[in-house]
Short mmCIF file of C-alpha atoms and ligand atoms in Angstrom, two decimals:
data_model
loop_
_atom_site.label_atom_id
_atom_site.label_comp_id
_atom_site.label_asym_id
_atom_site.label_seq_id
_atom_site.Cartn_x
_atom_site.Cartn_y
_atom_site.Cartn_z
CA MET A 1 27.06 184.72 93.12
CA GLY A 2 28.55 183.44 89.83
CA THR A 3 28.99 185.65 86.75
CA PRO A 4 27.64 189.13 87.34
CA MET A 5 24.60 190.22 85.33
CA MET A 6 24.56 193.67 86.86
CA GLU A 7 27.24 195.71 88.59
CA LEU A 8 26.59 198.93 90.48
CA GLU A 9 29.50 201.13 91.43
CA ASN A 10 29.05 204.11 93.72
CA LEU A 11 25.54 204.58 92.37
CA THR A 12 24.19 207.83 93.79
CA LYS A 13 21.05 209.93 93.38
CA GLN A 14 20.53 213.38 94.80
CA TYR A 15 17.16 215.08 94.41
CA PRO A 16 16.75 218.85 94.55
CA HIS A 17 15.26 219.76 97.89
CA LYS A 18 14.23 222.87 99.81
CA ASP A 19 15.30 222.91 103.44
CA ALA A 20 13.15 224.26 106.30
CA SER A 21 14.24 227.84 105.61
CA GLY A 22 13.31 227.49 101.91
CA LYS A 23 16.91 227.35 100.72
CA ASN A 24 17.58 225.20 97.65
CA THR A 25 19.65 222.20 98.56
CA TYR A 26 19.62 218.51 97.71
CA LYS A 27 18.72 215.29 99.35
CA THR A 28 20.74 212.12 98.86
CA ALA A 29 18.21 209.34 98.21
CA VAL A 30 20.76 206.70 97.16
CA ASP A 31 24.30 206.96 98.45
CA LYS A 32 27.22 205.25 96.70
CA LEU A 33 25.64 201.83 96.27
CA THR A 34 28.20 199.26 95.21
CA PHE A 35 27.29 195.62 94.67
CA SER A 36 26.77 193.02 91.94
CA VAL A 37 23.87 190.77 91.06
CA GLY A 38 24.66 187.35 89.61
CA LYS A 39 23.14 185.84 86.47
CA GLY A 40 20.05 183.90 87.46
CA GLU A 41 20.17 185.20 91.01
CA ALA A 42 17.10 186.39 92.91
CA PHE A 43 18.26 189.55 94.62
CA GLY A 44 16.27 191.56 97.14
CA LEU A 45 16.52 195.17 98.20
CA LEU A 46 15.00 195.41 101.63
CA GLY A 47 14.29 198.66 103.40
CA PRO A 48 11.59 200.81 105.01
CA ASN A 49 9.63 203.59 103.28
CA GLY A 50 11.94 206.21 101.83
CA ALA A 51 15.05 203.99 101.97
CA GLY A 52 15.75 204.58 98.26
CA LYS A 53 14.44 201.32 96.75
CA THR A 54 12.37 202.81 93.94
CA THR A 55 15.06 205.36 93.16
CA THR A 56 17.57 202.52 92.78
CA ILE A 57 15.23 200.56 90.50
CA ARG A 58 14.53 203.63 88.37
CA MET A 59 18.24 204.13 87.82
CA LEU A 60 18.88 200.44 87.11
CA THR A 61 16.04 200.34 84.59
CA LEU A 62 17.34 203.49 82.90
CA LEU A 63 14.25 205.52 83.71
CA MET A 64 16.33 208.00 85.64
CA GLU A 65 19.89 209.28 85.35
CA PRO A 66 22.10 208.70 88.36
CA THR A 67 23.77 211.79 89.84
CA SER A 68 26.99 209.80 89.81
CA GLY A 69 28.26 206.26 89.69
CA THR A 70 28.03 203.54 87.07
CA ILE A 71 25.83 200.61 86.13
CA ARG A 72 27.05 197.72 84.01
CA TYR A 73 24.99 194.94 82.48
CA ASP A 74 26.94 191.90 81.44
CA GLY A 75 30.14 193.94 81.72
CA GLN A 76 28.85 196.74 79.47
CA ASP A 77 28.21 200.31 80.52
CA ALA A 78 24.44 200.82 80.79
CA ARG A 79 24.37 204.33 79.42
CA ALA A 80 26.38 203.42 76.34
CA HIS A 81 24.16 200.39 75.60
CA ALA A 82 20.77 201.69 76.68
CA GLN A 83 18.79 200.21 73.77
CA ASP A 84 20.24 196.71 74.21
CA ILE A 85 19.59 196.86 77.93
CA LYS A 86 15.98 197.93 77.52
CA ARG A 87 15.42 194.79 75.47
CA LEU A 88 17.04 192.71 78.18
CA ILE A 89 14.95 193.93 81.11
CA GLY A 90 11.33 193.84 82.22
CA VAL A 91 9.97 196.22 84.83
CA VAL A 92 7.07 195.82 87.25
CA PRO A 93 6.59 199.30 88.73
CA GLN A 94 5.54 200.00 92.30
CA HIS A 95 2.31 201.64 91.19
CA VAL A 96 -0.10 200.25 88.63
CA ASN A 97 0.22 202.34 85.46
CA PHE A 98 -2.09 200.76 82.90
CA ASP A 99 -4.03 202.75 80.40
CA GLN A 100 -7.32 202.62 82.27
CA ASP A 101 -9.39 203.15 79.14
CA LEU A 102 -8.05 200.04 77.46
CA THR A 103 -8.92 196.40 77.98
CA VAL A 104 -6.62 193.82 79.53
CA GLY A 105 -5.74 192.48 76.07
CA GLU A 106 -5.20 195.95 74.62
CA ASN A 107 -2.81 196.90 77.41
CA MET A 108 -0.76 193.79 76.71
CA GLU A 109 -0.93 194.44 72.98
CA LEU A 110 0.33 197.99 73.43
CA HIS A 111 3.32 196.78 75.36
CA ALA A 112 4.10 194.06 72.83
CA ARG A 113 4.05 196.65 70.05
CA LEU A 114 6.43 198.86 71.99
CA HIS A 115 8.80 195.92 71.87
CA HIS A 116 8.31 195.60 68.11
CA MET A 117 6.82 192.14 68.29
CA GLY A 118 5.09 190.87 65.15
CA ARG A 119 1.35 190.10 65.17
CA ARG A 120 1.56 186.32 65.41
CA GLU A 121 4.20 186.45 68.10
CA ARG A 122 2.16 189.01 70.05
CA GLU A 123 -1.01 186.99 69.92
CA ALA A 124 0.69 183.78 70.99
CA ARG A 125 2.61 185.39 73.82
CA ILE A 126 -0.39 187.34 75.17
CA HIS A 127 -2.46 184.18 75.12
CA GLU A 128 0.27 182.24 76.91
CA LEU A 129 0.80 184.85 79.63
CA LEU A 130 -2.86 185.58 80.33
CA HIS A 131 -3.58 181.86 80.42
CA TYR A 132 -0.75 181.35 82.89
CA VAL A 133 -2.28 183.72 85.46
CA GLU A 134 -5.89 182.84 84.67
CA LEU A 135 -6.74 186.21 83.19
CA GLU A 136 -7.86 184.99 79.80
CA ASP A 137 -11.51 185.27 80.72
CA VAL A 138 -11.12 188.98 81.40
CA LYS A 139 -9.06 189.70 78.28
CA ASN A 140 -11.79 191.92 76.84
CA ASP A 141 -12.66 193.66 80.10
CA GLY A 142 -11.47 197.17 80.87
CA VAL A 143 -8.53 197.09 83.29
CA ARG A 144 -10.35 199.36 85.70
CA ARG A 145 -12.73 196.47 86.42
CA LEU A 146 -9.97 194.18 87.71
CA SER A 147 -9.37 193.51 91.38
CA GLY A 148 -6.10 194.63 92.96
CA GLY A 149 -4.67 191.11 92.80
CA MET A 150 -5.61 190.72 89.14
CA LYS A 151 -3.99 194.05 88.30
CA ARG A 152 -0.75 192.96 89.99
CA ARG A 153 -0.72 189.70 88.06
CA LEU A 154 -1.34 191.55 84.83
CA LEU A 155 1.42 194.05 85.63
CA ILE A 156 3.90 191.20 86.00
CA MET A 157 2.73 189.48 82.82
CA ARG A 158 3.05 192.73 80.92
CA ALA A 159 6.67 193.02 82.05
CA LEU A 160 7.36 189.50 80.74
CA ILE A 161 5.98 189.99 77.27
CA HIS A 162 9.34 190.27 75.49
CA HIS A 163 11.03 187.40 77.42
CA PRO A 164 13.29 189.62 79.55
CA ARG A 165 16.42 188.09 81.06
CA VAL A 166 16.29 190.43 84.04
CA LEU A 167 13.02 191.10 85.83
CA PHE A 168 12.65 194.07 88.18
CA LEU A 169 9.76 194.06 90.62
CA ASP A 170 9.19 197.07 92.87
CA GLU A 171 7.18 195.83 95.86
CA PRO A 172 5.29 193.20 93.85
CA THR A 173 2.89 192.08 96.56
CA VAL A 174 2.02 195.25 98.42
CA ALA A 175 -1.51 195.22 99.84
CA LEU A 176 -2.36 191.76 98.50
CA ASP A 177 -4.03 189.03 100.48
CA PRO A 178 -1.83 186.07 101.50
CA GLN A 179 -3.25 183.79 98.83
CA VAL A 180 -2.49 186.15 95.94
CA ARG A 181 0.90 186.92 97.47
CA ARG A 182 1.75 183.20 97.43
CA ARG A 183 0.71 182.92 93.79
CA ILE A 184 2.94 185.81 92.85
CA TRP A 185 5.80 184.22 94.79
CA GLU A 186 5.28 181.03 92.77
CA LEU A 187 5.39 183.04 89.60
CA ILE A 188 8.64 184.73 90.59
CA ARG A 189 10.14 181.35 91.51
CA THR A 190 9.16 179.98 88.11
CA MET A 191 10.90 182.90 86.41
CA LYS A 192 14.03 182.21 88.41
CA GLU A 193 13.88 178.50 87.50
CA GLN A 194 13.81 179.59 83.88
CA GLY A 195 17.11 181.39 84.41
CA VAL A 196 15.73 184.91 84.71
CA THR A 197 17.66 187.23 87.02
CA VAL A 198 15.21 188.67 89.52
CA PHE A 199 15.70 191.99 91.30
CA LEU A 200 12.95 192.88 93.71
CA THR A 201 12.34 195.43 96.40
CA THR A 202 10.23 194.79 99.41
CA HIS A 203 9.60 195.85 102.93
CA TYR A 204 8.19 192.45 103.77
CA ILE A 205 10.85 190.44 105.54
CA GLU A 206 9.11 187.16 104.79
CA GLU A 207 9.07 187.98 101.09
CA ALA A 208 12.83 188.56 101.05
CA GLU A 209 13.36 185.31 102.94
CA ALA A 210 11.04 183.30 100.73
CA LEU A 211 12.40 184.46 97.39
CA CYS A 212 15.88 185.89 97.56
CA ASP A 213 19.29 184.24 97.33
CA ARG A 214 20.79 187.42 98.71
CA VAL A 215 19.37 190.49 100.35
CA ALA A 216 20.79 194.03 100.47
CA MET A 217 19.58 195.97 103.46
CA LEU A 218 19.05 199.61 102.65
CA SER A 219 18.55 202.40 105.15
CA GLN A 220 18.34 206.09 104.16
CA GLY A 221 20.06 205.38 100.86
CA HIS A 222 22.94 203.48 102.42
CA LEU A 223 23.77 199.84 101.93
CA VAL A 224 23.84 198.54 105.49
CA ASP A 225 24.81 194.96 104.71
CA LEU A 226 24.40 192.34 102.02
CA ASP A 227 24.18 188.60 102.51
CA SER A 228 22.01 185.52 102.12
CA PRO A 229 19.10 185.34 104.55
CA ALA A 230 20.67 182.26 106.18
CA HIS A 231 24.05 183.98 106.66
CA PHE A 232 22.41 187.06 108.10
CA LYS A 233 20.79 184.95 110.77
CA GLU A 234 23.89 182.85 111.37
CA LYS A 235 26.25 185.76 111.87
CA THR A 236 23.96 187.78 114.09
CA GLY A 237 22.50 184.79 115.95
CA LEU A 238 19.05 186.27 115.49
CA PRO A 239 16.04 184.24 114.41
CA THR A 240 14.48 186.48 111.82
CA LEU A 241 15.63 189.01 109.26
CA GLU A 242 13.39 191.58 110.94
CA ASP A 243 15.57 191.30 114.06
CA VAL A 244 18.71 191.51 111.94
CA PHE A 245 17.50 194.68 110.26
CA LEU A 246 16.59 196.24 113.59
CA LYS A 247 19.98 195.37 115.01
CA LEU A 248 21.89 196.74 112.02
CA THR A 249 19.93 199.96 111.52
CA GLY A 250 18.16 200.59 114.80
CA LYS A 251 14.96 200.74 112.75
CA LYS A 252 12.11 198.46 111.90
CA VAL A 253 11.79 197.59 108.24
CA SER A 254 8.03 197.64 108.24
CA SER A 255 6.09 200.22 110.13
N1 ATP B 1 11.12 212.75 92.49
C1 ATP B 1 11.59 213.01 93.72
N2 ATP B 1 11.96 214.24 94.09
C2 ATP B 1 12.45 214.50 95.32
N3 ATP B 1 12.64 213.57 96.26
C3 ATP B 1 12.31 212.30 95.95
C4 ATP B 1 11.76 211.95 94.68
N4 ATP B 1 11.53 210.61 94.67
C5 ATP B 1 11.90 210.16 95.87
N5 ATP B 1 12.36 211.16 96.65
C6 ATP B 1 12.91 211.03 98.02
O1 ATP B 1 13.98 210.11 97.97
C7 ATP B 1 13.95 209.22 99.07
C8 ATP B 1 13.86 207.77 98.59
O2 ATP B 1 12.61 207.59 97.95
P1 ATP B 1 12.23 206.21 97.24
O3 ATP B 1 10.90 206.41 96.61
O4 ATP B 1 13.34 205.78 96.37
O5 ATP B 1 12.12 205.24 98.50
P2 ATP B 1 11.49 203.77 98.64
O6 ATP B 1 12.46 202.97 99.41
O7 ATP B 1 11.08 203.28 97.30
O8 ATP B 1 10.20 204.05 99.54
P3 ATP B 1 8.75 203.30 99.57
O9 ATP B 1 8.96 202.05 100.38
O10 ATP B 1 7.88 204.28 100.28
O11 ATP B 1 8.34 203.04 98.15
C9 ATP B 1 12.76 209.67 99.94
O12 ATP B 1 13.23 210.51 100.94
C10 ATP B 1 11.89 210.42 98.96
O13 ATP B 1 11.17 211.41 99.62
MG1 MG B 2 9.31 202.64 96.53
#
């Protein structure tokens, strides 16, 4: 794994919840997650719907306070260094959250300004990123006119605007056709080649296998096991990660 970029210790999230009788209680969505992610590693969180993937990402990206546990980036406590960490990370959320009334270019511009980038730097970077994913021609179109695949590509480019060293992607290729999925995989591989630490969630086994150095299997908020895809198969003697997940959790990862 090398030097850790990110360390989670007993990371836990409990949401308020009403039980069947209407009594106020809580539900543990993420339960004492402890693991580290290496610098430059591509790390996958694999689990079915409701496993706690988005909740974990929201805590790691400082969008949500954990109920308990700690997060460290580069050895430093995340809460104490929140501003530094926000500069370090880029986030591709599970659901598209553009300003629908703005154009492609304006959405990028807005994000660049939030990162306090100067005008020249913004223009050059937006040009570079849109060019890279062949979205330059639609720069002046409203985002609502983009196809699903174009929106996904734009969402990733937006997250890269400030040259993050850690890129979070929450189910980056959900509902995309195989061709667009492959392009996004290429993009993620390129980021990794450039030394970016990649943390992605998925419930596509083949995505975890194709992209990740190591995979954490998550079931109902629990870390079931963590290993490289090759080791998972070796130690269980099973051919695919889907079989491994089923064996370890008794559940299928994708419904
Ligand atoms: N804001 C919230 N309030 C209450 N419960 C929540 C909230 N967000 C998530 N949960 C619950 O926490 C659990 C984990 O949800 P989470 O969204 O983290 O899962 P996920 O693995 O990302 O699922 P999916 O694959 O469907 O995106 C689920 O049982 C969910 O219902
Ligand atoms: Mg989710």
